[in-house]
Amino acid sequence: MITFSRIDGTPVYYWRSNRGNTTLRNWQCTQAFYDSLVLWIRDLRSLSSGYGSITYLVSAGFYVNKPGQHGAGTAMDLDHVRWSGGQVSSPLDRHHASGTQSLRRRYLAVDAVCRRRFRYALDGWYNADHEDHIHADFAGLPTVCQKGSRSDTVFVQAMCNNFMGSGLSVDGDWGPLTQSAFTTAKSRLGISGDPHTSTTAWRAMLSGIARHGFANQAI
C-alpha cells in the first residue's frame, strides 16, 4: 500500500464527519490503483477543461479494512468534485436524482470518466447503497460495456434518458428499447467499433458522453 493525500496534485478531503473540511487526510491504496487514479483525474481535467482546474475532490474512502476491492486497496468512493470555475458535481448530494438537468448530466459526465479507467462504477442508479457516492474499482478489467452488467446497463439507461429523452425504465435489464437507444447514442456520438468488445470504442463513447455532460448538451 502507498499513502497519499492528493491525486496528481489535487487534494482529496473527507466530509462524512465534517462537511466542508479542508484538512488533508492520509489515504491508502495500491500503487497500481493510484496510477489509475492519476490517469482518471487527468481524463477528468481534460474533458471538463471548460470549468477550469479541479480545486479538490472529496472521498468517502479508498482502502478500508473489509472484504472486497476496498480491502484490497483497489477502490475509490467519490463524494464530490469542485472546479475553479465554481461548478460542482456531488454524488454525496445525490445529484443523479437532482431536479436540475444540468446537474444530472454533469453527474453522468463524472460517472462516464470513472468508467474509462475502472471496470466497475456503481452509481446512484445502481442501488440504494450507492445513492450518495460513486464507487469505482479495479475488478474485471478491461473496460467494455457489458449488456449483462447491471452497473453498465443502468448507466446507459440513465444516460439515454438524460441526454436523449429516451424514456427508458432504469431497471438494469438490457432489452430491445435499451439496445435501440444505445445504438442511437453511439451513432450520434460518431463512435466506430463495438463498445461491447472494444475498450477503445467504449472509452471513446464515454469521452463523448462526458463532453456533452460537462457542456450540458443533448446527444
mmCIF file of C-alpha atoms in Angstrom:
data_model
loop_
_atom_site.group_PDB
_atom_site.id
_atom_site.type_symbol
_atom_site.label_atom_id
_atom_site.label_comp_id
_atom_site.label_asym_id
_atom_site.label_seq_id
_atom_site.Cartn_x
_atom_site.Cartn_y
_atom_site.Cartn_z
ATOM 1 C CA MET A 1 0.000 0.000 0.000
ATOM 2 C CA ILE A 2 1.030 3.594 -0.559
ATOM 3 C CA THR A 3 -0.175 6.633 1.391
ATOM 4 C CA PHE A 4 -1.359 9.811 -0.337
ATOM 5 C CA SER A 5 -3.340 12.966 0.379
ATOM 6 C CA ARG A 6 -3.512 14.271 -3.197
ATOM 7 C CA ILE A 7 -4.113 12.661 -6.569
ATOM 8 C CA ASP A 8 -1.674 14.095 -9.095
ATOM 9 C CA GLY A 9 -1.530 17.288 -7.049
ATOM 10 C CA THR A 10 -5.269 17.658 -6.358
ATOM 11 C CA PRO A 11 -6.222 17.429 -2.658
ATOM 12 C CA VAL A 12 -8.704 14.786 -1.540
ATOM 13 C CA TYR A 13 -10.802 15.700 1.504
ATOM 14 C CA TYR A 14 -13.154 13.756 3.777
ATOM 15 C CA TRP A 15 -16.575 15.222 4.610
ATOM 16 C CA ARG A 16 -18.522 12.364 6.158
ATOM 17 C CA SER A 17 -17.913 13.564 9.712
ATOM 18 C CA ASN A 18 -17.324 17.266 8.992
ATOM 19 C CA ARG A 19 -18.758 18.662 5.784
ATOM 20 C CA GLY A 20 -16.624 21.381 4.245
ATOM 21 C CA ASN A 21 -13.472 20.152 5.990
ATOM 22 C CA THR A 22 -10.298 21.035 4.058
ATOM 23 C CA THR A 23 -7.771 19.282 6.272
ATOM 24 C CA LEU A 24 -5.591 16.967 4.228
ATOM 25 C CA ARG A 25 -6.160 13.310 5.055
ATOM 26 C CA ASN A 26 -3.894 10.318 4.566
ATOM 27 C CA TRP A 27 -5.458 7.738 2.252
ATOM 28 C CA GLN A 28 -4.115 4.364 1.190
ATOM 29 C CA CYS A 29 -4.342 2.203 -1.916
ATOM 30 C CA THR A 30 -2.070 0.046 -4.032
ATOM 31 C CA GLN A 31 0.484 1.686 -6.287
ATOM 32 C CA ALA A 32 -1.245 0.242 -9.358
ATOM 33 C CA PHE A 33 -4.591 1.680 -8.289
ATOM 34 C CA TYR A 34 -3.043 5.078 -7.578
ATOM 35 C CA ASP A 35 -1.517 5.044 -11.058
ATOM 36 C CA SER A 36 -5.020 4.521 -12.460
ATOM 37 C CA LEU A 37 -6.339 7.340 -10.272
ATOM 38 C CA VAL A 38 -3.761 9.633 -11.859
ATOM 39 C CA LEU A 39 -4.934 8.649 -15.347
ATOM 40 C CA TRP A 40 -8.533 9.130 -14.218
ATOM 41 C CA ILE A 41 -8.044 12.650 -12.866
ATOM 42 C CA ARG A 42 -6.094 13.646 -15.962
ATOM 43 C CA ASP A 43 -9.027 12.436 -18.077
ATOM 44 C CA LEU A 44 -11.376 14.410 -15.841
ATOM 45 C CA ARG A 45 -9.299 17.571 -16.155
ATOM 46 C CA SER A 46 -9.111 17.275 -19.924
ATOM 47 C CA LEU A 47 -12.777 16.504 -20.508
ATOM 48 C CA SER A 48 -14.005 19.219 -18.116
ATOM 49 C CA SER A 49 -11.419 21.857 -19.055
ATOM 50 C CA GLY A 50 -14.114 24.464 -19.664
ATOM 51 C CA TYR A 51 -14.722 24.522 -15.905
ATOM 52 C CA GLY A 52 -11.139 25.474 -15.070
ATOM 53 C CA SER A 53 -8.895 23.379 -12.860
ATOM 54 C CA ILE A 54 -10.149 20.813 -10.351
ATOM 55 C CA THR A 55 -9.874 22.564 -6.991
ATOM 56 C CA TYR A 56 -10.450 19.489 -4.841
ATOM 57 C CA LEU A 57 -12.050 16.079 -4.570
ATOM 58 C CA VAL A 58 -13.986 14.609 -1.661
ATOM 59 C CA SER A 59 -13.957 10.872 -0.992
ATOM 60 C CA ALA A 60 -15.639 8.517 1.448
ATOM 61 C CA GLY A 61 -12.713 6.107 1.246
ATOM 62 C CA PHE A 62 -10.118 4.120 -0.679
ATOM 63 C CA TYR A 63 -8.505 1.300 1.311
ATOM 64 C CA VAL A 64 -10.825 0.145 4.093
ATOM 65 C CA ASN A 65 -10.211 -2.881 6.296
ATOM 66 C CA LYS A 66 -13.056 -5.028 4.988
ATOM 67 C CA PRO A 67 -13.577 -7.706 2.328
ATOM 68 C CA GLY A 68 -13.666 -6.840 -1.361
ATOM 69 C CA GLN A 69 -11.982 -4.226 -3.502
ATOM 70 C CA HIS A 70 -11.741 -1.654 -0.705
ATOM 71 C CA GLY A 71 -9.926 -4.204 1.424
ATOM 72 C CA ALA A 72 -7.561 -4.894 -1.464
ATOM 73 C CA GLY A 73 -6.760 -1.185 -1.772
ATOM 74 C CA THR A 74 -8.202 -1.043 -5.282
ATOM 75 C CA ALA A 75 -11.378 1.020 -4.896
ATOM 76 C CA MET A 76 -12.488 4.631 -4.557
ATOM 77 C CA ASP A 77 -15.737 6.105 -3.252
ATOM 78 C CA LEU A 78 -16.184 9.538 -4.836
ATOM 79 C CA ASP A 79 -18.373 12.040 -2.978
ATOM 80 C CA HIS A 80 -17.780 15.435 -4.574
ATOM 81 C CA VAL A 81 -15.784 17.301 -7.236
ATOM 82 C CA ARG A 82 -15.265 21.069 -7.310
ATOM 83 C CA TRP A 83 -13.761 23.116 -10.132
ATOM 84 C CA SER A 84 -12.117 26.543 -10.020
ATOM 85 C CA GLY A 85 -14.962 27.936 -12.123
ATOM 86 C CA GLY A 86 -17.341 27.224 -9.232
ATOM 87 C CA GLN A 87 -19.043 24.167 -10.734
ATOM 88 C CA VAL A 88 -19.567 21.104 -8.570
ATOM 89 C CA SER A 89 -20.666 17.537 -9.064
ATOM 90 C CA SER A 90 -21.834 15.976 -5.833
ATOM 91 C CA PRO A 91 -22.792 12.324 -5.607
ATOM 92 C CA LEU A 92 -22.926 12.994 -1.851
ATOM 93 C CA ASP A 93 -25.875 15.312 -2.515
ATOM 94 C CA ARG A 94 -27.491 12.780 -4.856
ATOM 95 C CA HIS A 95 -27.031 14.837 -7.989
ATOM 96 C CA HIS A 96 -28.067 11.818 -10.061
ATOM 97 C CA ALA A 97 -31.609 12.475 -8.798
ATOM 98 C CA SER A 98 -31.457 16.279 -8.953
ATOM 99 C CA GLY A 99 -34.393 18.182 -10.374
ATOM 100 C CA THR A 100 -31.862 20.194 -12.403
ATOM 101 C CA GLN A 101 -30.977 18.580 -15.717
ATOM 102 C CA SER A 102 -27.522 20.155 -15.924
ATOM 103 C CA LEU A 103 -26.543 18.595 -12.580
ATOM 104 C CA ARG A 104 -27.758 15.165 -13.668
ATOM 105 C CA ARG A 105 -25.815 15.465 -16.912
ATOM 106 C CA ARG A 106 -22.690 16.608 -15.060
ATOM 107 C CA TYR A 107 -23.030 13.651 -12.683
ATOM 108 C CA LEU A 108 -23.247 11.330 -15.693
ATOM 109 C CA ALA A 109 -20.162 13.007 -17.150
ATOM 110 C CA VAL A 110 -18.165 12.278 -13.988
ATOM 111 C CA ASP A 111 -19.621 8.760 -13.948
ATOM 112 C CA ALA A 112 -18.515 8.267 -17.562
ATOM 113 C CA VAL A 113 -14.958 9.388 -16.801
ATOM 114 C CA CYS A 114 -14.804 6.866 -13.949
ATOM 115 C CA ARG A 115 -15.847 4.121 -16.362
ATOM 116 C CA ARG A 116 -13.000 4.991 -18.734
ATOM 117 C CA ARG A 117 -10.448 3.765 -16.180
ATOM 118 C CA PHE A 118 -12.327 1.440 -13.815
ATOM 119 C CA ARG A 119 -14.285 -1.626 -14.839
ATOM 120 C CA TYR A 120 -16.916 -1.319 -12.133
ATOM 121 C CA ALA A 121 -18.532 2.014 -11.359
ATOM 122 C CA LEU A 122 -21.512 1.738 -9.036
ATOM 123 C CA ASP A 123 -23.613 4.894 -9.087
ATOM 124 C CA GLY A 124 -26.843 6.288 -7.716
ATOM 125 C CA TRP A 125 -28.942 4.271 -10.148
ATOM 126 C CA TYR A 126 -27.204 1.014 -9.241
ATOM 127 C CA ASN A 127 -28.774 0.596 -5.802
ATOM 128 C CA ALA A 128 -29.670 2.486 -2.629
ATOM 129 C CA ASP A 129 -26.259 1.831 -1.062
ATOM 130 C CA HIS A 130 -24.626 3.976 -3.764
ATOM 131 C CA GLU A 131 -27.061 6.886 -3.864
ATOM 132 C CA ASP A 132 -24.565 9.158 -2.082
ATOM 133 C CA HIS A 133 -21.292 8.254 -3.836
ATOM 134 C CA ILE A 134 -19.816 6.726 -6.973
ATOM 135 C CA HIS A 135 -17.817 3.590 -6.261
ATOM 136 C CA ALA A 136 -15.078 2.761 -8.775
ATOM 137 C CA ASP A 137 -12.826 -0.278 -8.617
ATOM 138 C CA PHE A 138 -10.227 -2.299 -10.458
ATOM 139 C CA ALA A 139 -12.044 -5.625 -10.673
ATOM 140 C CA GLY A 140 -12.645 -7.259 -14.023
ATOM 141 C CA LEU A 141 -10.574 -5.064 -16.317
ATOM 142 C CA PRO A 142 -10.556 -4.353 -19.278
ATOM 143 C CA THR A 143 -13.271 -1.731 -19.541
ATOM 144 C CA VAL A 144 -16.028 -2.576 -22.016
ATOM 145 C CA CYS A 145 -19.798 -2.147 -21.919
ATOM 146 C CA GLN A 146 -21.366 -5.425 -20.821
ATOM 147 C CA LYS A 147 -25.052 -5.972 -21.507
ATOM 148 C CA GLY A 148 -25.253 -8.421 -18.616
ATOM 149 C CA SER A 149 -23.843 -5.914 -16.122
ATOM 150 C CA ARG A 150 -26.393 -4.046 -14.012
ATOM 151 C CA SER A 151 -23.824 -1.291 -13.462
ATOM 152 C CA ASP A 152 -23.316 -0.708 -17.186
ATOM 153 C CA THR A 153 -26.983 -1.110 -18.066
ATOM 154 C CA VAL A 154 -28.399 1.392 -15.578
ATOM 155 C CA PHE A 155 -25.705 3.874 -16.611
ATOM 156 C CA VAL A 156 -26.639 3.503 -20.275
ATOM 157 C CA GLN A 157 -30.354 3.781 -19.499
ATOM 158 C CA ALA A 158 -29.881 6.904 -17.363
ATOM 159 C CA MET A 159 -27.570 8.415 -19.974
ATOM 160 C CA CYS A 160 -30.061 7.854 -22.799
ATOM 161 C CA ASN A 161 -32.880 9.339 -20.723
ATOM 162 C CA ASN A 162 -30.950 12.426 -19.655
ATOM 163 C CA PHE A 163 -29.270 13.211 -22.964
ATOM 164 C CA MET A 164 -31.854 11.983 -25.481
ATOM 165 C CA GLY A 165 -35.154 11.811 -23.596
ATOM 166 C CA SER A 166 -35.450 8.094 -24.331
ATOM 167 C CA GLY A 167 -37.948 7.381 -21.558
ATOM 168 C CA LEU A 168 -36.351 4.074 -20.589
ATOM 169 C CA SER A 169 -37.008 2.281 -17.333
ATOM 170 C CA VAL A 170 -33.744 2.383 -15.382
ATOM 171 C CA ASP A 171 -34.089 -1.226 -14.291
ATOM 172 C CA GLY A 172 -30.792 -2.865 -15.251
ATOM 173 C CA ASP A 173 -32.435 -5.018 -17.935
ATOM 174 C CA TRP A 174 -30.770 -4.627 -21.348
ATOM 175 C CA GLY A 175 -33.803 -5.147 -23.547
ATOM 176 C CA PRO A 176 -34.623 -4.064 -27.113
ATOM 177 C CA LEU A 177 -35.551 -0.498 -26.130
ATOM 178 C CA THR A 178 -32.241 -0.036 -24.323
ATOM 179 C CA GLN A 179 -30.387 -1.521 -27.287
ATOM 180 C CA SER A 180 -32.136 0.823 -29.704
ATOM 181 C CA ALA A 181 -31.383 3.893 -27.585
ATOM 182 C CA PHE A 182 -27.762 2.808 -27.119
ATOM 183 C CA THR A 183 -27.334 2.356 -30.873
ATOM 184 C CA THR A 184 -28.772 5.827 -31.473
ATOM 185 C CA ALA A 185 -26.421 7.395 -28.914
ATOM 186 C CA LYS A 186 -23.440 5.562 -30.397
ATOM 187 C CA SER A 187 -24.340 6.800 -33.877
ATOM 188 C CA ARG A 188 -24.892 10.399 -32.788
ATOM 189 C CA LEU A 189 -21.555 10.403 -30.979
ATOM 190 C CA GLY A 190 -19.829 9.130 -34.118
ATOM 191 C CA ILE A 191 -18.387 6.025 -32.483
ATOM 192 C CA SER A 192 -16.955 3.300 -34.696
ATOM 193 C CA GLY A 193 -16.231 -0.169 -33.382
ATOM 194 C CA ASP A 194 -18.174 -2.168 -30.816
ATOM 195 C CA PRO A 195 -18.187 -0.778 -27.246
ATOM 196 C CA HIS A 196 -19.234 -4.231 -26.022
ATOM 197 C CA THR A 197 -15.964 -5.806 -27.141
ATOM 198 C CA SER A 198 -13.562 -2.908 -27.738
ATOM 199 C CA THR A 199 -12.104 -0.876 -24.878
ATOM 200 C CA THR A 200 -11.091 1.787 -27.398
ATOM 201 C CA ALA A 201 -14.649 2.166 -28.693
ATOM 202 C CA TRP A 202 -16.198 2.194 -25.209
ATOM 203 C CA ARG A 203 -13.728 4.767 -23.918
ATOM 204 C CA ALA A 204 -14.378 6.947 -26.966
ATOM 205 C CA MET A 205 -18.108 6.751 -26.308
ATOM 206 C CA LEU A 206 -17.610 7.577 -22.631
ATOM 207 C CA SER A 207 -15.495 10.590 -23.588
ATOM 208 C CA GLY A 208 -18.266 11.797 -25.883
ATOM 209 C CA ILE A 209 -20.841 11.380 -23.121
ATOM 210 C CA ALA A 210 -18.600 13.269 -20.700
ATOM 211 C CA ARG A 211 -18.064 16.178 -23.093
ATOM 212 C CA HIS A 212 -21.798 16.527 -23.636
ATOM 213 C CA GLY A 213 -22.441 16.254 -19.914
ATOM 214 C CA PHE A 214 -19.952 18.922 -18.905
ATOM 215 C CA ALA A 215 -21.304 21.184 -21.665
ATOM 216 C CA ASN A 216 -24.935 20.383 -20.738
ATOM 217 C CA GLN A 217 -25.674 19.426 -24.336
ATOM 218 C CA ALA A 218 -28.110 16.831 -25.627
ATOM 219 C CA ILE A 219 -26.785 13.931 -27.666
#
